[in-house]
Each structure stands twice: as structure tokens, then as C-alpha cells.
Coordinates of C-alpha atoms and ligand atoms in Angstrom, one line a residue:
Chain A
M22 CA 49.3 -1.6 28.4
P23 CA 51.5 -4.7 28.0
H24 CA 49.4 -7.9 28.0
D25 CA 51.3 -10.2 25.7
N26 CA 51.5 -13.4 27.7
P27 CA 48.2 -15.1 27.2
A28 CA 48.8 -17.3 30.2
A29 CA 49.0 -14.3 32.5
P30 CA 45.8 -13.2 34.1
L31 CA 44.0 -10.1 32.8
L32 CA 43.1 -9.2 36.4
Q33 CA 44.7 -10.3 39.6
L34 CA 43.9 -9.5 43.2
R35 CA 46.5 -10.6 45.7
D36 CA 45.8 -10.7 49.5
A37 CA 43.4 -7.8 48.8
R38 CA 41.9 -6.1 51.8
I39 CA 39.2 -3.4 51.7
A40 CA 37.9 -1.5 54.7
Y41 CA 35.2 1.0 55.5
G42 CA 36.9 3.0 58.2
Q43 CA 37.5 0.5 61.0
I44 CA 35.3 -2.2 59.4
Q45 CA 37.2 -4.8 57.4
A46 CA 34.8 -5.8 54.7
V47 CA 37.2 -7.8 52.6
K48 CA 39.9 -9.6 54.5
G49 CA 42.6 -10.7 52.1
I50 CA 41.4 -12.4 49.0
D51 CA 43.1 -13.8 45.9
L52 CA 41.2 -13.7 42.7
E53 CA 42.3 -14.1 39.0
L54 CA 40.5 -13.5 35.8
F55 CA 41.9 -14.8 32.4
S56 CA 41.0 -13.2 29.1
G57 CA 37.7 -14.4 27.7
E58 CA 36.5 -16.0 30.9
L59 CA 33.1 -15.7 32.5
V60 CA 33.7 -16.0 36.3
S61 CA 31.1 -15.6 38.9
L62 CA 31.4 -14.5 42.5
I63 CA 28.7 -15.8 44.8
G64 CA 28.0 -15.5 48.5
A65 CA 25.5 -14.5 51.1
N66 CA 24.4 -10.9 51.7
G67 CA 27.2 -8.9 53.2
A68 CA 29.9 -11.3 52.1
G69 CA 31.9 -8.5 50.4
K70 CA 31.0 -9.1 46.7
T71 CA 30.0 -5.5 45.9
T72 CA 32.9 -4.2 47.9
T73 CA 35.3 -6.3 45.8
L74 CA 33.8 -5.2 42.5
N75 CA 33.9 -1.5 43.5
A76 CA 37.6 -1.9 44.4
I77 CA 38.3 -3.4 41.0
A78 CA 36.5 -0.5 39.3
G79 CA 38.3 2.0 41.5
T80 CA 35.5 3.6 43.4
L81 CA 36.9 2.1 46.6
Q82 CA 40.6 1.8 47.5
L83 CA 42.4 -1.2 48.7
S84 CA 43.6 -1.0 52.3
G85 CA 46.1 -3.7 51.7
G86 CA 47.3 -6.2 49.1
D87 CA 47.8 -5.7 45.3
L88 CA 45.6 -5.3 42.3
S89 CA 47.0 -5.7 38.8
Y90 CA 45.3 -5.4 35.4
A91 CA 46.9 -6.4 32.1
G92 CA 50.2 -6.8 33.8
S93 CA 50.3 -3.4 35.5
P94 CA 49.5 -2.5 39.1
I95 CA 46.4 -0.3 39.2
A96 CA 45.6 0.0 42.9
S97 CA 46.3 3.7 42.9
M98 CA 44.6 4.5 39.5
P99 CA 41.4 6.6 39.8
A100 CA 38.1 5.1 38.6
H101 CA 37.8 7.2 35.5
K102 CA 41.2 6.1 34.2
R103 CA 40.4 2.4 34.9
L104 CA 37.4 2.8 32.6
R105 CA 39.7 4.2 29.9
A106 CA 41.9 1.2 30.5
G107 CA 38.9 -1.1 29.8
I108 CA 37.3 -1.9 33.1
A109 CA 33.6 -1.2 33.2
L110 CA 31.2 -1.8 36.1
V111 CA 27.5 -2.1 36.0
P112 CA 26.9 -1.2 39.6
E113 CA 24.6 -2.7 42.2
G114 CA 21.3 -0.9 41.9
R115 CA 22.1 0.0 38.2
G116 CA 23.3 3.5 38.8
I117 CA 21.1 5.0 36.1
F118 CA 21.2 8.8 35.7
T119 CA 17.5 9.2 36.4
R120 CA 17.3 12.8 35.2
L121 CA 19.1 12.1 31.9
T122 CA 17.2 10.6 29.0
V123 CA 17.8 7.0 28.0
E124 CA 19.8 8.0 25.0
E125 CA 21.9 10.4 27.2
N126 CA 22.6 7.6 29.6
L127 CA 23.8 5.3 26.8
R128 CA 26.0 8.1 25.4
M129 CA 27.5 8.6 28.8
G130 CA 28.9 5.1 28.3
A131 CA 30.8 6.4 25.3
Y132 CA 32.0 9.5 27.1
T133 CA 35.7 8.7 26.8
R134 CA 35.5 7.8 23.1
N135 CA 36.1 10.2 20.1
D136 CA 35.3 7.8 17.2
K137 CA 31.9 9.2 16.3
A138 CA 31.0 6.8 13.5
E139 CA 32.0 3.8 15.6
I140 CA 29.9 5.1 18.6
E141 CA 26.8 5.3 16.3
S142 CA 27.3 1.8 15.1
D143 CA 27.8 0.5 18.6
L144 CA 24.6 2.3 19.6
Q145 CA 22.8 0.5 16.8
R146 CA 24.2 -2.8 18.0
V147 CA 23.0 -2.1 21.5
Y148 CA 19.5 -1.3 20.1
E149 CA 19.5 -4.6 18.2
M150 CA 20.5 -6.5 21.3
L151 CA 18.0 -4.6 23.5
P152 CA 15.0 -3.5 21.4
R153 CA 13.0 -2.3 24.4
V154 CA 15.7 0.3 25.0
K155 CA 15.4 1.7 21.6
E156 CA 11.7 2.5 22.0
R157 CA 12.4 4.6 25.0
L158 CA 15.4 6.7 23.9
P159 CA 13.9 10.2 24.5
Q160 CA 12.3 9.2 27.8
V161 CA 13.8 10.4 31.1
A162 CA 15.5 7.3 32.5
G163 CA 14.1 7.6 36.0
T164 CA 10.7 6.6 34.5
L165 CA 11.9 3.3 33.2
S166 CA 11.0 0.0 34.9
G167 CA 13.6 -1.8 36.8
G168 CA 14.3 -4.3 34.0
E169 CA 14.6 -1.5 31.4
Q170 CA 17.0 0.3 33.6
Q171 CA 19.1 -2.7 34.0
M172 CA 19.2 -3.1 30.2
V173 CA 20.2 0.6 29.9
A174 CA 22.9 0.1 32.5
I175 CA 24.4 -2.9 30.7
G176 CA 24.1 -1.2 27.3
R177 CA 25.8 1.9 28.7
A178 CA 28.7 -0.2 30.0
L179 CA 29.1 -1.9 26.7
L180 CA 29.4 1.4 24.9
S181 CA 32.7 2.0 26.6
R182 CA 34.0 -1.1 24.7
P183 CA 35.3 -2.8 27.9
K184 CA 37.8 -5.5 28.0
L185 CA 36.6 -6.5 31.5
L186 CA 33.0 -6.2 32.4
L187 CA 32.0 -6.3 36.0
L188 CA 28.3 -7.0 36.7
D189 CA 26.9 -6.6 40.2
E190 CA 23.7 -8.6 40.5
P191 CA 22.2 -7.7 37.2
S192 CA 19.1 -10.0 37.8
M193 CA 18.2 -8.5 41.2
G194 CA 14.5 -8.1 41.5
L195 CA 13.7 -8.8 37.9
A196 CA 11.2 -11.2 36.3
P197 CA 12.5 -14.5 34.9
L198 CA 11.9 -13.5 31.3
I199 CA 14.1 -10.4 31.7
V200 CA 16.8 -12.4 33.7
E201 CA 16.9 -14.8 30.7
K202 CA 17.4 -11.8 28.4
I203 CA 20.2 -10.5 30.5
F204 CA 22.0 -13.8 30.4
E205 CA 21.5 -13.9 26.7
V206 CA 23.3 -10.6 26.5
I207 CA 26.1 -11.8 28.7
Q208 CA 26.6 -14.8 26.3
I209 CA 26.9 -12.4 23.4
V210 CA 29.4 -10.2 25.3
I211 CA 31.5 -13.2 26.1
K212 CA 31.5 -14.3 22.4
Q213 CA 32.9 -10.9 21.6
G214 CA 35.9 -11.7 23.7
V215 CA 35.0 -9.6 26.7
T216 CA 36.0 -11.0 30.1
V217 CA 33.2 -11.0 32.6
L218 CA 33.1 -11.1 36.4
L219 CA 29.5 -11.6 37.5
V220 CA 28.1 -11.3 41.0
E221 CA 24.9 -13.1 41.4
Q222 CA 22.4 -14.1 44.0
N223 CA 20.9 -16.6 41.5
A224 CA 23.8 -19.0 42.0
N225 CA 22.2 -21.8 40.1
L226 CA 21.9 -19.8 37.0
A227 CA 25.3 -18.1 37.4
L228 CA 27.3 -21.3 38.0
G229 CA 25.6 -23.0 35.1
F230 CA 27.0 -20.3 32.7
S231 CA 30.4 -19.7 34.3
N232 CA 33.8 -21.1 33.4
R233 CA 34.9 -20.7 37.0
A234 CA 33.5 -19.3 40.2
Y235 CA 34.5 -18.1 43.6
V236 CA 32.5 -18.4 46.8
M237 CA 32.8 -15.6 49.3
E238 CA 31.9 -15.6 53.0
S239 CA 32.3 -12.7 55.4
G240 CA 35.1 -11.1 53.5
K241 CA 37.0 -14.2 52.5
I242 CA 37.0 -16.6 49.6
T243 CA 36.2 -20.0 50.9
L244 CA 35.8 -22.0 47.8
S245 CA 36.7 -21.8 44.1
G246 CA 36.6 -24.0 41.1
T247 CA 34.9 -24.6 37.8
G248 CA 31.2 -23.6 37.6
H249 CA 30.3 -27.2 37.1
D250 CA 32.2 -28.4 40.1
L251 CA 30.7 -25.8 42.4
L252 CA 27.3 -26.5 41.1
H253 CA 27.6 -30.0 42.3
D254 CA 29.5 -29.2 45.5
P255 CA 27.3 -30.2 48.5
K256 CA 28.4 -27.3 50.6
V257 CA 27.5 -24.8 47.8
R258 CA 24.2 -26.6 47.2
S259 CA 23.2 -26.3 50.8
A260 CA 24.3 -22.8 51.4
Y261 CA 23.4 -21.1 48.1
L262 CA 21.1 -23.3 46.1
G263 CA 18.5 -23.6 48.8
E264 CA 18.8 -27.3 49.4
A265 CA 18.3 -28.6 53.0
A266 CA 21.6 -29.0 54.8
Chain B
M12 CA 0.7 55.7 34.5
I13 CA 1.3 52.8 32.2
Q14 CA 4.6 54.4 31.2
T15 CA 5.8 54.3 34.8
L16 CA 5.0 50.6 35.0
L17 CA 6.7 49.9 31.7
Q18 CA 9.7 51.8 32.8
Q19 CA 9.9 49.8 36.0
I20 CA 9.6 46.6 34.0
I21 CA 12.5 47.6 31.8
N22 CA 14.6 48.5 34.8
G23 CA 13.6 45.2 36.4
L24 CA 14.6 43.2 33.4
V25 CA 18.0 44.9 33.4
V26 CA 18.7 44.2 37.1
G27 CA 17.0 40.8 36.9
S28 CA 19.2 39.7 34.0
V29 CA 22.3 40.4 36.1
Y30 CA 20.8 38.6 39.0
A31 CA 20.1 35.6 36.7
V32 CA 23.7 35.4 35.5
V33 CA 25.1 35.5 39.0
A34 CA 22.4 33.1 40.3
L35 CA 23.5 30.6 37.6
G36 CA 26.9 30.4 39.4
Y37 CA 25.3 29.7 42.7
T38 CA 23.0 27.1 41.3
M39 CA 25.6 25.3 39.2
V40 CA 27.9 24.8 42.2
Y41 CA 25.0 23.8 44.4
G42 CA 23.7 21.3 41.8
I43 CA 27.0 19.5 41.6
L44 CA 28.4 19.8 45.2
G45 CA 25.4 20.7 47.4
L46 CA 27.5 23.7 48.5
I47 CA 26.4 27.3 48.7
N48 CA 29.4 29.2 47.6
F49 CA 29.0 32.4 49.5
A50 CA 32.2 33.7 48.0
H51 CA 30.5 33.9 44.6
G52 CA 29.4 37.5 45.0
D53 CA 33.0 38.5 45.8
V54 CA 34.2 36.9 42.6
L55 CA 31.9 39.4 40.9
M56 CA 33.6 42.2 42.8
V57 CA 37.0 41.1 41.8
G58 CA 35.9 41.0 38.2
A59 CA 34.7 44.6 38.3
L60 CA 37.9 45.8 40.0
V61 CA 40.2 43.9 37.7
A62 CA 38.3 45.3 34.7
F63 CA 38.7 48.8 36.2
T64 CA 42.4 48.4 36.5
A65 CA 42.7 46.8 33.0
I66 CA 40.7 49.5 31.4
T67 CA 42.6 52.3 33.2
F68 CA 45.9 50.6 32.1
F69 CA 44.9 50.2 28.4
Q70 CA 43.5 53.7 28.2
A71 CA 46.9 55.0 29.3
A72 CA 49.0 52.5 27.3
I73 CA 47.1 52.6 24.0
P74 CA 45.1 55.8 23.9
G75 CA 42.6 56.7 21.3
L76 CA 40.8 53.5 20.8
S77 CA 37.0 53.3 20.7
P78 CA 35.4 53.1 24.2
I79 CA 33.8 49.8 23.2
V80 CA 37.3 48.3 22.6
Y81 CA 38.4 49.3 26.1
F82 CA 35.2 47.8 27.5
A83 CA 35.9 44.5 25.7
L84 CA 39.5 44.5 26.8
G85 CA 38.4 45.0 30.4
L86 CA 36.1 42.0 30.1
M87 CA 38.8 39.9 28.4
V88 CA 41.1 40.5 31.4
A89 CA 38.4 40.2 34.1
M90 CA 37.0 36.9 32.8
P91 CA 40.2 34.8 32.9
A92 CA 41.2 36.4 36.2
C93 CA 37.9 35.4 37.8
M94 CA 38.1 31.9 36.2
A95 CA 41.5 31.5 37.9
I96 CA 40.2 32.7 41.2
G97 CA 37.2 30.3 41.0
Y98 CA 39.4 27.4 40.2
T99 CA 41.8 28.3 43.1
I100 CA 38.9 28.6 45.5
E101 CA 37.6 25.2 44.6
R102 CA 41.0 23.6 44.6
T103 CA 42.3 25.0 47.9
A104 CA 39.3 25.7 50.0
Y105 CA 36.5 23.3 49.0
R106 CA 38.0 20.2 47.5
R107 CA 39.5 18.8 50.7
L108 CA 36.1 19.4 52.5
R109 CA 34.2 17.4 49.9
N110 CA 33.3 14.7 52.5
A111 CA 33.2 16.9 55.6
P112 CA 30.0 17.6 57.5
R113 CA 28.0 20.3 55.7
L114 CA 28.7 23.1 58.1
A115 CA 32.4 23.0 57.4
P116 CA 32.3 24.1 53.7
L117 CA 29.6 26.6 54.5
I118 CA 31.8 28.3 57.1
T119 CA 34.8 28.0 54.7
A120 CA 32.8 29.8 52.0
I121 CA 32.1 32.7 54.3
G122 CA 35.8 32.8 55.2
V123 CA 36.7 32.8 51.5
S124 CA 34.3 35.7 51.0
F125 CA 36.0 37.7 53.8
L126 CA 39.4 36.8 52.4
L127 CA 38.6 38.1 48.9
Q128 CA 37.1 41.3 50.3
T129 CA 40.2 41.9 52.4
L130 CA 42.6 41.2 49.6
A131 CA 40.6 43.5 47.4
M132 CA 40.7 46.2 50.0
I133 CA 44.5 45.8 50.3
I134 CA 45.0 46.0 46.5
W135 CA 42.4 48.6 45.6
G136 CA 41.9 50.4 48.8
R137 CA 38.7 51.3 50.6
N138 CA 37.6 54.0 48.2
Y139 CA 34.9 53.9 45.6
H140 CA 36.6 54.0 42.2
S141 CA 34.7 55.7 39.5
F142 CA 34.3 53.0 36.8
P143 CA 34.9 54.4 33.3
Q144 CA 31.5 54.9 31.5
L145 CA 32.5 53.4 28.2
I146 CA 29.0 52.7 27.0
Q147 CA 26.6 55.5 26.6
T148 CA 24.4 56.3 29.6
A149 CA 22.2 58.8 27.9
P150 CA 18.6 57.4 27.9
I151 CA 17.0 56.6 24.6
E152 CA 13.3 56.7 24.3
I153 CA 12.2 53.3 23.1
V154 CA 8.4 53.8 23.4
S155 CA 6.9 57.2 24.2
G156 CA 7.8 58.0 27.7
V157 CA 9.8 54.8 28.3
F158 CA 13.6 55.0 28.3
M159 CA 16.5 52.6 28.1
T160 CA 20.2 53.5 28.2
P161 CA 22.7 51.8 25.8
V162 CA 24.5 50.4 28.9
Q163 CA 21.2 48.8 30.0
M164 CA 20.7 47.3 26.5
T165 CA 24.3 46.0 26.6
T166 CA 23.6 44.5 30.0
V167 CA 20.5 42.7 28.9
G168 CA 22.1 41.6 25.6
L169 CA 25.3 40.2 27.2
S170 CA 23.3 38.5 30.0
A171 CA 21.0 36.9 27.5
A172 CA 24.0 35.7 25.4
M173 CA 25.7 34.2 28.5
M174 CA 22.5 32.4 29.5
V175 CA 21.9 31.0 26.0
G176 CA 25.5 29.9 25.8
L177 CA 25.4 28.2 29.1
V178 CA 22.1 26.4 28.3
L179 CA 23.5 25.2 25.0
L180 CA 26.7 24.0 26.7
V181 CA 24.9 22.1 29.4
T182 CA 22.2 20.5 27.2
R183 CA 23.9 20.0 23.9
T184 CA 27.6 19.0 24.5
N185 CA 29.3 16.0 25.9
M186 CA 30.8 18.1 28.6
G187 CA 27.4 19.4 29.6
R188 CA 26.0 15.9 29.7
A189 CA 29.0 14.9 31.9
M190 CA 28.2 17.9 34.2
R191 CA 24.6 16.8 34.6
A192 CA 25.7 13.2 35.2
T193 CA 28.2 14.3 37.8
A194 CA 25.6 16.5 39.5
E195 CA 23.3 13.5 39.8
N196 CA 25.9 10.9 40.9
H197 CA 29.7 11.5 41.2
R198 CA 30.5 7.9 41.7
V199 CA 28.6 6.6 38.7
A200 CA 29.9 9.4 36.6
S201 CA 33.4 8.4 37.4
L202 CA 32.5 4.9 36.3
M203 CA 31.7 6.4 32.9
G204 CA 35.2 7.7 32.7
V205 CA 34.3 11.2 33.8
D206 CA 37.1 13.0 35.7
T207 CA 34.6 14.3 38.2
N208 CA 37.2 16.6 39.9
G209 CA 37.8 18.2 36.5
I210 CA 34.1 18.7 36.0
I211 CA 33.6 20.3 39.4
A212 CA 36.6 22.6 38.8
L213 CA 35.0 23.5 35.4
T214 CA 31.7 24.3 37.1
F215 CA 33.5 26.9 39.3
I216 CA 35.4 28.2 36.3
I217 CA 32.3 28.8 34.2
G218 CA 30.4 30.3 37.2
S219 CA 33.2 32.7 37.8
A220 CA 33.4 33.8 34.2
L221 CA 29.7 34.6 34.4
A222 CA 30.3 36.5 37.6
A223 CA 33.1 38.5 36.0
V224 CA 30.7 39.7 33.3
A225 CA 28.1 40.5 35.8
G226 CA 30.6 42.5 37.9
V227 CA 31.6 44.6 34.9
M228 CA 28.0 45.2 34.0
I229 CA 27.1 46.3 37.5
A230 CA 30.1 48.6 37.6
S231 CA 29.2 50.0 34.2
N232 CA 25.6 50.6 35.2
Y233 CA 26.3 52.4 38.5
G234 CA 29.7 53.9 37.4
V235 CA 31.5 52.7 40.6
A236 CA 33.5 49.8 41.8
H237 CA 34.8 49.0 45.3
Y238 CA 35.8 46.1 47.5
S239 CA 32.4 45.4 49.0
M240 CA 30.3 45.8 45.9
G241 CA 29.8 42.0 45.6
F242 CA 27.9 41.5 48.8
M243 CA 24.4 42.8 47.9
P244 CA 24.2 41.4 44.3
G245 CA 25.6 38.1 45.7
L246 CA 22.8 38.0 48.3
K247 CA 20.2 39.0 45.7
A248 CA 21.4 36.4 43.3
F249 CA 21.4 33.7 46.0
T250 CA 17.8 34.7 46.7
A251 CA 17.0 34.4 43.0
A252 CA 18.6 31.0 42.9
V253 CA 16.5 29.9 45.9
L254 CA 13.4 31.5 44.4
G255 CA 13.8 29.5 41.2
G256 CA 14.8 26.3 43.0
I257 CA 18.5 26.0 43.8
G258 CA 20.3 23.5 41.7
N259 CA 18.0 24.2 38.7
L260 CA 19.5 26.2 35.9
A261 CA 16.2 27.4 34.4
G262 CA 15.1 28.2 37.9
A263 CA 18.1 30.5 38.5
M264 CA 17.2 32.4 35.3
V265 CA 13.5 32.7 36.1
G266 CA 14.3 33.6 39.7
G267 CA 16.7 36.3 38.7
I268 CA 14.2 38.0 36.3
V269 CA 11.3 37.6 38.7
L270 CA 13.3 39.1 41.5
G271 CA 14.5 42.0 39.4
L272 CA 10.9 42.8 38.3
V273 CA 9.6 42.6 41.9
E274 CA 12.3 44.9 43.1
A275 CA 11.9 47.4 40.4
I276 CA 8.1 47.5 40.5
G277 CA 8.2 47.5 44.2
A278 CA 10.7 50.4 44.3
G279 CA 8.5 52.3 41.9
Y280 CA 5.4 52.0 44.1
I281 CA 6.6 51.5 47.6
E282 CA 6.2 55.2 48.5
T283 CA 2.6 55.2 47.3
W284 CA 1.8 51.9 49.0
S285 CA 3.3 52.9 52.3
G286 CA 1.8 56.3 52.3
G287 CA 5.2 58.0 52.0
W288 CA 6.5 56.1 55.1
L289 CA 9.1 54.2 52.9
N290 CA 10.8 55.3 49.7
S291 CA 12.6 53.6 46.9
S292 CA 15.8 53.3 48.8
Y293 CA 14.1 50.5 50.7
Q294 CA 13.8 48.4 47.6
D295 CA 16.2 45.8 49.1
I296 CA 13.5 44.6 51.5
F297 CA 11.6 42.9 48.6
A298 CA 14.4 40.4 48.0
F299 CA 14.5 39.4 51.6
I300 CA 10.7 39.2 52.0
I301 CA 10.7 36.9 49.0
L302 CA 13.6 34.8 50.4
G303 CA 11.7 34.4 53.7
I304 CA 8.4 33.5 52.0
V305 CA 10.0 31.0 49.7
L306 CA 12.0 29.3 52.5
I307 CA 8.8 29.0 54.6
F308 CA 6.2 28.0 52.0
R309 CA 8.1 26.5 49.1
P310 CA 11.7 25.7 50.0
T311 CA 12.1 23.9 46.7
G312 CA 11.5 27.1 44.8
L313 CA 9.4 27.8 41.7
L314 CA 10.9 25.1 39.5
G315 CA 12.7 22.9 42.0
E316 CA 11.5 19.4 42.9
R317 CA 14.1 17.7 45.0
V318 CA 16.7 19.7 46.9
A319 CA 15.1 20.1 50.4
D320 CA 17.3 17.3 51.8
R321 CA 20.4 19.2 51.0
A322 CA 19.9 22.8 51.8
Ligands
ATP14 N1 29.5 2.2 52.9 C1 29.8 1.2 53.8 N2 30.1 1.6 55.1 C2 30.4 0.7 56.0 N3 30.2 -0.7 55.8 C3 29.8 -1.1 54.6 C4 29.6 -0.1 53.6 N4 29.2 -0.8 52.5 C5 29.3 -2.1 52.8 N5 29.6 -2.3 54.1 C6 29.8 -3.5 54.8 O1 30.7 -4.3 54.2 C7 30.3 -5.7 54.2 C8 30.3 -6.2 52.7 O2 29.2 -5.5 52.0 P1 29.0 -5.7 50.5 O3 28.0 -4.7 50.0 O4 30.3 -5.8 49.8 O5 28.3 -7.1 50.5 P2 27.7 -8.0 49.3 O6 28.4 -9.3 49.3 O7 27.7 -7.2 48.1 O8 26.2 -8.2 49.8 P3 24.8 -8.2 49.0 O9 24.7 -9.6 48.5 O10 23.8 -7.9 50.1 O11 24.8 -7.2 48.0 C9 29.0 -5.7 54.9 O12 29.2 -6.1 56.2 C10 28.5 -4.3 54.8 O13 27.7 -4.0 56.0
MG15 MG1 26.2 -6.4 46.9

């Protein structure tokens, strides 16, 4: 795909609308991601964050507006082709294949690849990054703890060698130590040049790490700016960082 | 006495291995779509009739070949024909109903079954065709007083080979892993780059190829083929799949063998048990007694664990 102009966004949503039947969940949003950025998308429950990520990954269709990736429109591209193009989603709730083993789950991430030797070395890299996963390779993935499942879900997404990684609340319901580990992994991924769009409830943590962020409220983007600015924005602080209004 | 029992066990294994192969087709489709493809038995019938026509054609066109070659040619024509039919059924009848309420695809499946039977009746007529006996049917004594015919041996051998092949495909290959992943979660599988429509089509294609082999084996064993011959084996194989736990591959195989054994042993002794009131032509009742018992007491089958929410 042509993506020569470094100033052009890697991903661009323009006036994007997404509906579940009659229910408008996302009501015309503009969102841009530039190569190498870590951008977070924060907002209250039901704001439309998951809906937006699913539409970018292709498991939901836009009902209006445009979506382009690496300079080409992809709104009508099916999800499995978007993965091949470099968009990987770690879905809300992790989406582990509970009846497959941990190793099979990871290998599913490399399903579209044919470079056997490279896949093995990528697997080794994932094991180094997530040693707890390595200990459990032959185990049926449904028996893993929530934190371990999240690690597998992230490792699996990385095995597709994405250019754009979408993470939907990777820290949900996990202990602080594991959350820390996950953010460590995100840092490593960013260093490798992967662009990341992160949806997080833990806005404090997410904003601290992000280059930029968008705030979403009932299907619309109401604020955007650098992570630092939003972290210090009084509206954000009162709404999402638990400070008294 | 023991010979009679052994003989019934052998007969049961032969019939059971065919049920197992057909049951795999039901269970694979159910596992991936939650759909009971009631047309599956009729795909088996088409396989037998296509093989009948192909064998008749080759015997006339290239006479003098060894019978086993004609048999192989029949299979080689029947399998791709059934694969094409399986694909067409999925593509035209079921795919657009993927998100419809459950009753719609079920009724459609019954409709497809009638359609296949009617088409077969138009093409091959209503008569019983005598299926060429290309493999020996003379019994061979394998242990004293216990017999097995070469066609029975071929049936068990081919069925076993198909089952081993399928298990290897599903457990050892990337494609098989993608099938299992899709069966568990279509959406997440597509996020892994799996073309789930392709995998679903493939499931129908593989199941139909197995049905083709089963159809040819049934026709070879009984020496006849006709347009409604798929109904009873289809129902039995469905019972076998439910017995083993529908959606579960090992279950379909175990269920098929167990059902075959129960039927054969039951057929051997039903006359004695019922004091002469029933004879071996009532053997079909065993399958339906089993189906009833399983559905009432253990709807998840012998090896199934989840399922009940879908059936
Ligand atoms: N499958 C669905 N059918 C109908 N409405 C849905 C569906 N999924 C989500 N919605 C609605 O769309 C809106 C946005 O939901 P979404 O899951 O995108 O929110 P979210 O920002 O991810 O929330 P959370 O932080 O709780 O995960 C909500 O009002 C929700 O009720
Ligand atoms: Mg969400």
C-alpha cells in the first residue's frame, strides 16, 4: 500500500458513524493516527470506544463517513484482509480461544504468515517478553487466569507483526503488577515502530504514556490534545480521573 | 454362541464405521455454525448415484480394467461431485441465513434435502439401481465361524483412513487450527486473518467428501443405489453425532461405532429377547430408542460438554 508521505496519517476516520440497527453508537467522529504514535481513547462506559475499535478492525461496518489506512480507503475491506494489511485488534474481553492451547492461540496470531523461521523467532521474542506465557504453552487457554489470558491476547496480536495495534482495555480487571507489565510491553511495541491506539478506563495511566488522546462521550469526540494537556485539563480530571467536580 | 456375538460385533463395526464417517459431517458443520445440516444424508445418496453412473460409464468406455480400478474411478468422480454440491448448498442456502433465527436454516436444510432427493429422482428415476459389486462379497472366515467379506473389510479400512486423515487435518495443520478457532469464535478468528467464510465452506466440502465415500460404501455393501437411500443412514449418523456429543469430532466417531454395535447386536438378539414377537428387521428401533434416551438424560452426549444452549 502506498504510504510514502510521512506527514499523512496512517489511519484516518472522517465523520465516521457506526450504528447497531437503529441505535447510533458513534455519531460522526474524526480521528487520526500518525506512524509511531501512542494515542489513547478514553471515555465513560457506553461512550462508543469499543465500537470505534471494532469498526477500525473491520468486525463492524461504518454506517457513514470514511475510513482510510495507509492512504487507501478500507471501509469496505473485510476484517481478515485488514489484519493482512497490518491492523491487529486485541479485543475487549481478550477473545482467547479457550479450547485451544496457549501455543495454538499464539500461532493463530501468525496464521497469515508463511515465513516459518521468522515466526519461530517472533515466538521466542514473545516468550522473552512474557515469560509467564512460556510456562503454559501446552495448557488449554481457557484455564489461564485473566492476566495470563491478556498476555496471550497481546502476544498473539504481535505475532501478526502489526503496523497498527488496537488495544481495548487491556488492563481491565487486572492487578496493578500485571497492568504495569502490560504497559511495559506497550512501551516495547512502540519502540519497535508500531502505532498504537489504546482504549483505557485507567485514564491517568493511559494519558501519562500517550503522545495524544481523544475523549469520547456518547458517541462523539468532545476533547483531544496531547496526553500531557488532557492529563491537566480540569474537565478531564473531574470526569475521568475521579476528582471532585 | 460366542461366534454369533463376535459376528454381530464385526457387522456392527462395519455399519458403525460408516455411521461414524457420516456423523463427522454433521458434527463438523454443527461445531462451526450451530446448524444441523439435514441435507447431509442426501449428499451421501448423490455420491452413491454419481459413482454408479461413473462406474457404468467407465465399464463401457474402457472395458477390461480390474474391478478395483472402476471402484476407485467411481470414488474419484463421486467425491468432487459431492464436494461441489456441499459448497453450493452452503453458499446458496445457508450463508445468507447465518444470522437468521435458528428455525430458518433448519427448515431450509429440510428443504435442501427434499430438493436433492427430487433432483436425484428426476435424473436417476425412482428405481433401485443395482450397484456394481466390484469388491468381493464372498465371506472369508477370519476366526472359526466368524466371517467378513472383502467389501466389509474395505469399508472399515476406508472409513478408518478417512477418520485418521480428518483428525490429523484438524489437530495438526494450520487449516485445522483455523477451523477450531472459527468454531469457537468467528469474530476473533477473522481478527487473526482467517477468512471465516472460506473455512465454513471448507467444512461443508470436507464433510461432503466423507459423505461421498460413505455413500459408495453403503451402495457397495447392499448392492443397490436409489434416490432415497440417504435418509436412513443420515438419520442414524445424526443419532450417532448426538450420542457422541454433537460438535465433538471424537464423539461422532465413538457415537457411530457404538450405534453400529448396538444395532447389530440388537438385531442379532431381538427375536430371542422379544420371544419371537419382533425380528431383526426391527433393528432400526435401537437408533431411535438411543436418540430418545440421550436427548432426555444426557443431551450433551457421551463426550460433549457445552452444546445444550445451541441444539
Ligand atoms: N451489539 C450491540 N447492539 C446494540 N447496541 C450496542 C451493541 N454494542 C454496543 N452497543 C451500544 O453502543 C454504545 C457504545 O458501546 P461501546 O461498547 O462501544 O462502549 P464503550 O465505550 O466501549 O464502553 P465500555 O467502556 O463500557 O467498554 C452503547 O450505548 C452500547 O449500549
Ligand atoms: Mg468497551
